Amino acid sequence: MTAALKLAPIAPAMVDRPALDAAIRGACRKIAPLWPLKHFVAVNPFLGFTNQSFAATCATLRRVAGVDMLMPRAFYREAIAAGAIDDAALDAALKASPARPGAPADVAALKAAAALDPRWSARPAAVVATVAEVLDAVAQGDRQASLVGFMIDEISRWCAAYFDEGQASWRMPTRGASPYTAWRDIARYDRNPEIMGVPGFRRSIMALPEDPVEAIGEVVAKLGIPSRAVEDYLHRALFDIGGWAAYARYLAWNAELHGGTDDTLVELLAIRIAWGYALFEARTDAAMKDAWAKAMADAAALPDDEALGADPDLAVDLLLQQAYEIAYRRRLVDGLKGHAARPRAEALPVRKPVQAAFCIDVRSEIFRRAFETACPQAQTVGFAGFFGFPIEYVPIGHQRGGAQCPVLLKPAFIVCEQVGDASPDEETEVLGLRLIRRRAAKAWKSFKLSAVSSFSYVETTGLLFAGKIASDSLGVTRPVANPTVDGLDGSVARRVGPRLEPRKVGGRATGFEPAQRVAMAEAVLKAMSMTEGFARLVMLTGHGSTTVNNPHASGLDCGACGGHTGEANARVAAAILNDLGVREGLRERGLPVPDDTWFLGALHDTTTDEVTIYDEGHVPVSHASDLARLKTWLAKAASLARLERTALLGLTGPEATDEKVLERSRDWSQVRPEWGLAGNAAFIAAPRERTQGLDLGGRAFLHDYDHGKDTSQGVLELIMTAPMVVASWINLQYYGSTVNNRAFGSGNKVLHNVVGQLGVLEGNAGDLKVGLPLQSVHDGERFVHEPLRLNVFIEAGEAAMDAVITKHASVRELIENEWIHLHSLSDEGRTIRRCHGAGDWRDS
């Protein structure tokens, strides 16, 4: 018997199926989903941990994966030196935090601790070690022979081929089978691991059970993983391939949203666990056995997540992060209270010349201020950019479309694109044009990528593209056509719009029935607190982004529209609200809209700040002068907004012109065409009067809400369970991509390679990347995004908010576990109190 077998005994491995299933579910639940590039949306990377506190999650990720979710200590030192963290904030953090062994007792001790670098960074890469990591350690740091890296590369290459959505010219032959089965079929013949020094790889894999869960259970037993560490081990294994695991979690999320199930993530876990087992079987020497036995003994003795006293460095960093957030929150609260205390002019009972509804997106805050400056008499409104219409929008010539609603929702309606005022023959002609263009593009791509012509393509045709390459490089033209045109000429493209009438398309019912239109119109107007005082023109403004050569372009579009632009939702909402039958139905429900009120569907380009108004040909002639004035105000507002953004983009001096901002949207080499939602830190649901005239710096989600009109508190419940949650996802994605871009972001955008049309690799190998590129949060010299958890301010009764918190566990977890900071606004914003749990509100 070797010395390895004489080490301290470990708890017996878990072998019963119910316990194994629970451990697998627990590990998979900790993986946040990753939406593919075609509708990339912000996701909270800590979504699977919201049932435990922020502090405990910091401990979990250090313990299980060896990764940090706080800023480096030097960041906080610089903040203290710069005054961003003052002594009052440090003292408040100490008083608000539970006493922990080894933690600083006063401000002086905390500042002294901040001056020192933490010791934890000198620990091994992970505390819950995997087989590959132990093998790397036994190899004494030879990273060129890293089995962790080799394993991840091999699994990632297989995933790229299996999950490919059309990028590959040659498809994987076994992709019709389930993932684990397909992988075993290929592993049977794959000699690459054995060539790279893993003897017996194929034999070890084929000896495992064909059922993925049984395979996981057998490996857990044979590796001797302690019972208390099984879920951690499985989670750690998934963390190695976190990008592909996140995509598999997305497939499960999408299936569950539509009432189904998907086991892809479990099967991917089986692949990763089988890989580790094959590596373990390949090494039978005493050094490896000793190292593995020690790793399992360490895993059996791990502290609980809540025992933060076992990690005094973590306790210090948590205090510094809390002080950083307290200092910012106090500045924000003081600004809101000071603004509320200002004397206000008497509101004149004059009808507004225009009302403009914008998405709650933080970029809209800048444009709303600019528009209110251009037209002081206007009223602006903040509302989720899908405008309450959860639709699937199907372009002409397609049988399926994309979900134009938050990913928390399932589309309730299907809306198809049509050519307005077109005869059946004309629409057929348009369909033919699009289909011909798509087929020609597909054939041309096949020619370029075929095994023979790809070698001669560049030599024979390259010079023909010289002019186009030069104009694209200079930003004069776009490298690719605008996707919304899709081969249509300008006159036809302007006539393309949503078809609302009920009909069948591909066997699916589309459009809206009359009663559905009235119900949706009433719901959206009440949710926007827009039930009276309608202007002659009401502009419903979605938003999108214009960029080129940007794999994450959809991440700059509207998250409330499922990673698409908000054009379709705005146009659908406007068309329904202009419908005469809908107006009559609203009047019968006690919500009369004046006959001369006209709703406009529009789109705000957040890169250029241009606003496009759709369906102008339908605007009544009586409103021609109103429309002309609106366009003038929009042009002025766009110029003002661009001027503000130039400073954020680093454009100063003579080059800081409108044209420079516009050029960025066409520049294929531009890594920062706009800042997106960087800087987001607050969510405010209140009447616009509470923030109008207050410069929030493009850092606040602004949702209009009048609790006096919400007698049932239904709108409040909707805000707290949907927009507030989505805003927290966005906030925490930016947080994660800032504090640890390697683990929760997608690295250097310059090195990105698109894989499978699903996501990106950083370079030509490694795991699928999640989160945001570093360039989305850092300008090359400093972080543009500040790592702050979302501060939520809602003007509503505390008892009403308590009822929502008590009813919805997901909301309660966000608040009580400190993933967001909820505050109440009262006395017209003069009194602000923070919620520490249902029924526990304290002065801020």
mmCIF file with all atom_site columns, C-alpha atoms in Angstrom, residues 355-359 361 363-364 367 371 384-387 393 404 478 482-485 496 538-547 553-554 556-561 563-574 599-616 627 630-631 634-635 637-638 642 645 662 674:
data_model
loop_
_atom_site.group_PDB
_atom_site.id
_atom_site.type_symbol
_atom_site.label_atom_id
_atom_site.label_alt_id
_atom_site.label_comp_id
_atom_site.label_asym_id
_atom_site.label_entity_id
_atom_site.label_seq_id
_atom_site.pdbx_PDB_ins_code
_atom_site.Cartn_x
_atom_site.Cartn_y
_atom_site.Cartn_z
_atom_site.occupancy
_atom_site.B_iso_or_equiv
_atom_site.pdbx_formal_charge
_atom_site.auth_seq_id
_atom_site.auth_comp_id
_atom_site.auth_asym_id
_atom_site.auth_atom_id
_atom_site.pdbx_PDB_model_num
ATOM 1  C CA . GLN A 1 355 ? -44.669 64.182 -24.976 1.00 0.00 ? 355 GLN A CA 1
ATOM 2  C CA . ALA A 1 356 ? -41.672 61.941 -25.597 1.00 0.00 ? 356 ALA A CA 1
ATOM 3  C CA . ALA A 1 357 ? -41.344 58.518 -24.003 1.00 0.00 ? 357 ALA A CA 1
ATOM 4  C CA . PHE A 1 358 ? -37.857 57.015 -23.888 1.00 0.00 ? 358 PHE A CA 1
ATOM 5  C CA . CYS A 1 359 ? -36.444 53.741 -22.625 1.00 0.00 ? 359 CYS A CA 1
ATOM 6  C CA . ASP A 1 361 ? -31.705 53.006 -20.367 1.00 0.00 ? 361 ASP A CA 1
ATOM 7  C CA . ARG A 1 363 ? -28.141 56.652 -22.170 1.00 0.00 ? 363 ARG A CA 1
ATOM 8  C CA . SER A 1 364 ? -31.653 58.058 -22.468 1.00 0.00 ? 364 SER A CA 1
ATOM 9  C CA . PHE A 1 367 ? -30.908 62.679 -24.302 1.00 0.00 ? 367 PHE A CA 1
ATOM 10 C CA . PHE A 1 371 ? -34.505 67.365 -25.299 1.00 0.00 ? 371 PHE A CA 1
ATOM 11 C CA . ALA A 1 384 ? -39.012 50.012 -20.481 1.00 0.00 ? 384 ALA A CA 1
ATOM 12 C CA . GLY A 1 385 ? -38.121 50.196 -24.175 1.00 0.00 ? 385 GLY A CA 1
ATOM 13 C CA . PHE A 1 386 ? -40.356 47.334 -25.309 1.00 0.00 ? 386 PHE A CA 1
ATOM 14 C CA . PHE A 1 387 ? -43.277 49.602 -24.341 1.00 0.00 ? 387 PHE A CA 1
ATOM 15 C CA . TYR A 1 393 ? -41.075 40.265 -34.680 1.00 0.00 ? 393 TYR A CA 1
ATOM 16 C CA . GLN A 1 404 ? -38.656 41.747 -28.655 1.00 0.00 ? 404 GLN A CA 1
ATOM 17 C CA . ARG A 1 478 ? -19.979 51.278 -43.861 1.00 0.00 ? 478 ARG A CA 1
ATOM 18 C CA . ASN A 1 482 ? -27.403 48.534 -42.692 1.00 0.00 ? 482 ASN A CA 1
ATOM 19 C CA . PRO A 1 483 ? -29.123 45.254 -41.732 1.00 0.00 ? 483 PRO A CA 1
ATOM 20 C CA . THR A 1 484 ? -32.557 46.904 -41.510 1.00 0.00 ? 484 THR A CA 1
ATOM 21 C CA . VAL A 1 485 ? -32.518 47.548 -45.264 1.00 0.00 ? 485 VAL A CA 1
ATOM 22 C CA . VAL A 1 496 ? -41.819 48.325 -44.404 1.00 0.00 ? 496 VAL A CA 1
ATOM 23 C CA . VAL A 1 538 ? -46.708 61.627 -28.351 1.00 0.00 ? 538 VAL A CA 1
ATOM 24 C CA . MET A 1 539 ? -43.413 60.121 -29.437 1.00 0.00 ? 539 MET A CA 1
ATOM 25 C CA . LEU A 1 540 ? -42.662 56.551 -28.334 1.00 0.00 ? 540 LEU A CA 1
ATOM 26 C CA . THR A 1 541 ? -38.909 56.269 -28.736 1.00 0.00 ? 541 THR A CA 1
ATOM 27 C CA . GLY A 1 542 ? -37.120 52.950 -28.730 1.00 0.00 ? 542 GLY A CA 1
ATOM 28 C CA . HIS A 1 543 ? -33.364 52.802 -29.063 1.00 0.00 ? 543 HIS A CA 1
ATOM 29 C CA . GLY A 1 544 ? -30.626 50.934 -30.889 1.00 0.00 ? 544 GLY A CA 1
ATOM 30 C CA . SER A 1 545 ? -26.976 51.303 -31.736 1.00 0.00 ? 545 SER A CA 1
ATOM 31 C CA . THR A 1 546 ? -25.126 51.757 -35.017 1.00 0.00 ? 546 THR A CA 1
ATOM 32 C CA . THR A 1 547 ? -21.709 50.111 -35.104 1.00 0.00 ? 547 THR A CA 1
ATOM 33 C CA . ALA A 1 553 ? -23.264 45.027 -31.192 1.00 0.00 ? 553 ALA A CA 1
ATOM 34 C CA . SER A 1 554 ? -26.595 43.658 -29.948 1.00 0.00 ? 554 SER A CA 1
ATOM 35 C CA . LEU A 1 556 ? -25.573 48.031 -27.254 1.00 0.00 ? 556 LEU A CA 1
ATOM 36 C CA . ASP A 1 557 ? -29.171 47.667 -28.453 1.00 0.00 ? 557 ASP A CA 1
ATOM 37 C CA . CYS A 1 558 ? -32.183 47.501 -26.161 1.00 0.00 ? 558 CYS A CA 1
ATOM 38 C CA . GLY A 1 559 ? -32.013 44.890 -23.406 1.00 0.00 ? 559 GLY A CA 1
ATOM 39 C CA . ALA A 1 560 ? -35.748 45.316 -22.799 1.00 0.00 ? 560 ALA A CA 1
ATOM 40 C CA . CYS A 1 561 ? -36.229 44.262 -26.433 1.00 0.00 ? 561 CYS A CA 1
ATOM 41 C CA . GLY A 1 563 ? -30.991 42.483 -27.519 1.00 0.00 ? 563 GLY A CA 1
ATOM 42 C CA . HIS A 1 564 ? -32.710 44.022 -30.564 1.00 0.00 ? 564 HIS A CA 1
ATOM 43 C CA . THR A 1 565 ? -33.484 47.605 -31.446 1.00 0.00 ? 565 THR A CA 1
ATOM 44 C CA . GLY A 1 566 ? -36.740 49.020 -30.103 1.00 0.00 ? 566 GLY A CA 1
ATOM 45 C CA . GLU A 1 567 ? -38.062 50.058 -33.514 1.00 0.00 ? 567 GLU A CA 1
ATOM 46 C CA . ALA A 1 568 ? -40.607 47.257 -33.865 1.00 0.00 ? 568 ALA A CA 1
ATOM 47 C CA . ASN A 1 569 ? -42.085 47.747 -30.382 1.00 0.00 ? 569 ASN A CA 1
ATOM 48 C CA . ALA A 1 570 ? -42.339 51.521 -30.748 1.00 0.00 ? 570 ALA A CA 1
ATOM 49 C CA . ARG A 1 571 ? -44.054 51.226 -34.135 1.00 0.00 ? 571 ARG A CA 1
ATOM 50 C CA . VAL A 1 572 ? -46.438 48.511 -32.938 1.00 0.00 ? 572 VAL A CA 1
ATOM 51 C CA . ALA A 1 573 ? -47.359 50.542 -29.845 1.00 0.00 ? 573 ALA A CA 1
ATOM 52 C CA . ALA A 1 574 ? -47.920 53.701 -31.891 1.00 0.00 ? 574 ALA A CA 1
ATOM 53 C CA . PHE A 1 599 ? -48.627 58.677 -31.494 1.00 0.00 ? 599 PHE A CA 1
ATOM 54 C CA . LEU A 1 600 ? -45.296 58.425 -33.308 1.00 0.00 ? 600 LEU A CA 1
ATOM 55 C CA . GLY A 1 601 ? -42.984 55.421 -33.364 1.00 0.00 ? 601 GLY A CA 1
ATOM 56 C CA . ALA A 1 602 ? -39.327 56.493 -33.279 1.00 0.00 ? 602 ALA A CA 1
ATOM 57 C CA . LEU A 1 603 ? -35.832 55.173 -32.691 1.00 0.00 ? 603 LEU A CA 1
ATOM 58 C CA . HIS A 1 604 ? -32.967 56.857 -30.837 1.00 0.00 ? 604 HIS A CA 1
ATOM 59 C CA . ASP A 1 605 ? -29.513 55.833 -32.116 1.00 0.00 ? 605 ASP A CA 1
ATOM 60 C CA . THR A 1 606 ? -27.423 55.846 -28.947 1.00 0.00 ? 606 THR A CA 1
ATOM 61 C CA . THR A 1 607 ? -24.142 55.983 -30.877 1.00 0.00 ? 607 THR A CA 1
ATOM 62 C CA . THR A 1 608 ? -24.995 59.048 -32.970 1.00 0.00 ? 608 THR A CA 1
ATOM 63 C CA . ASP A 1 609 ? -27.927 60.504 -30.972 1.00 0.00 ? 609 ASP A CA 1
ATOM 64 C CA . GLU A 1 610 ? -29.958 60.794 -34.148 1.00 0.00 ? 610 GLU A CA 1
ATOM 65 C CA . VAL A 1 611 ? -33.689 60.104 -33.823 1.00 0.00 ? 611 VAL A CA 1
ATOM 66 C CA . THR A 1 612 ? -35.613 58.534 -36.701 1.00 0.00 ? 612 THR A CA 1
ATOM 67 C CA . ILE A 1 613 ? -39.394 58.998 -36.840 1.00 0.00 ? 613 ILE A CA 1
ATOM 68 C CA . TYR A 1 614 ? -41.248 56.198 -38.627 1.00 0.00 ? 614 TYR A CA 1
ATOM 69 C CA . ASP A 1 615 ? -44.452 56.153 -40.639 1.00 0.00 ? 615 ASP A CA 1
ATOM 70 C CA . GLU A 1 616 ? -44.448 59.900 -41.231 1.00 0.00 ? 616 GLU A CA 1
ATOM 71 C CA . LEU A 1 627 ? -43.980 67.437 -36.710 1.00 0.00 ? 627 LEU A CA 1
ATOM 72 C CA . LEU A 1 630 ? -40.481 68.327 -33.252 1.00 0.00 ? 630 LEU A CA 1
ATOM 73 C CA . LYS A 1 631 ? -37.767 67.566 -35.798 1.00 0.00 ? 631 LYS A CA 1
ATOM 74 C CA . LEU A 1 634 ? -34.765 66.681 -31.897 1.00 0.00 ? 634 LEU A CA 1
ATOM 75 C CA . ALA A 1 635 ? -31.914 67.991 -34.046 1.00 0.00 ? 635 ALA A CA 1
ATOM 76 C CA . ALA A 1 637 ? -31.206 67.868 -28.634 1.00 0.00 ? 637 ALA A CA 1
ATOM 77 C CA . ALA A 1 638 ? -29.037 65.484 -30.648 1.00 0.00 ? 638 ALA A CA 1
ATOM 78 C CA . ARG A 1 642 ? -23.388 64.555 -28.708 1.00 0.00 ? 642 ARG A CA 1
ATOM 79 C CA . ARG A 1 645 ? -20.801 62.471 -25.012 1.00 0.00 ? 645 ARG A CA 1
ATOM 80 C CA . LEU A 1 662 ? -20.984 60.005 -36.435 1.00 0.00 ? 662 LEU A CA 1
ATOM 81 C CA . GLU A 1 674 ? -19.945 54.473 -27.530 1.00 0.00 ? 674 GLU A CA 1
#
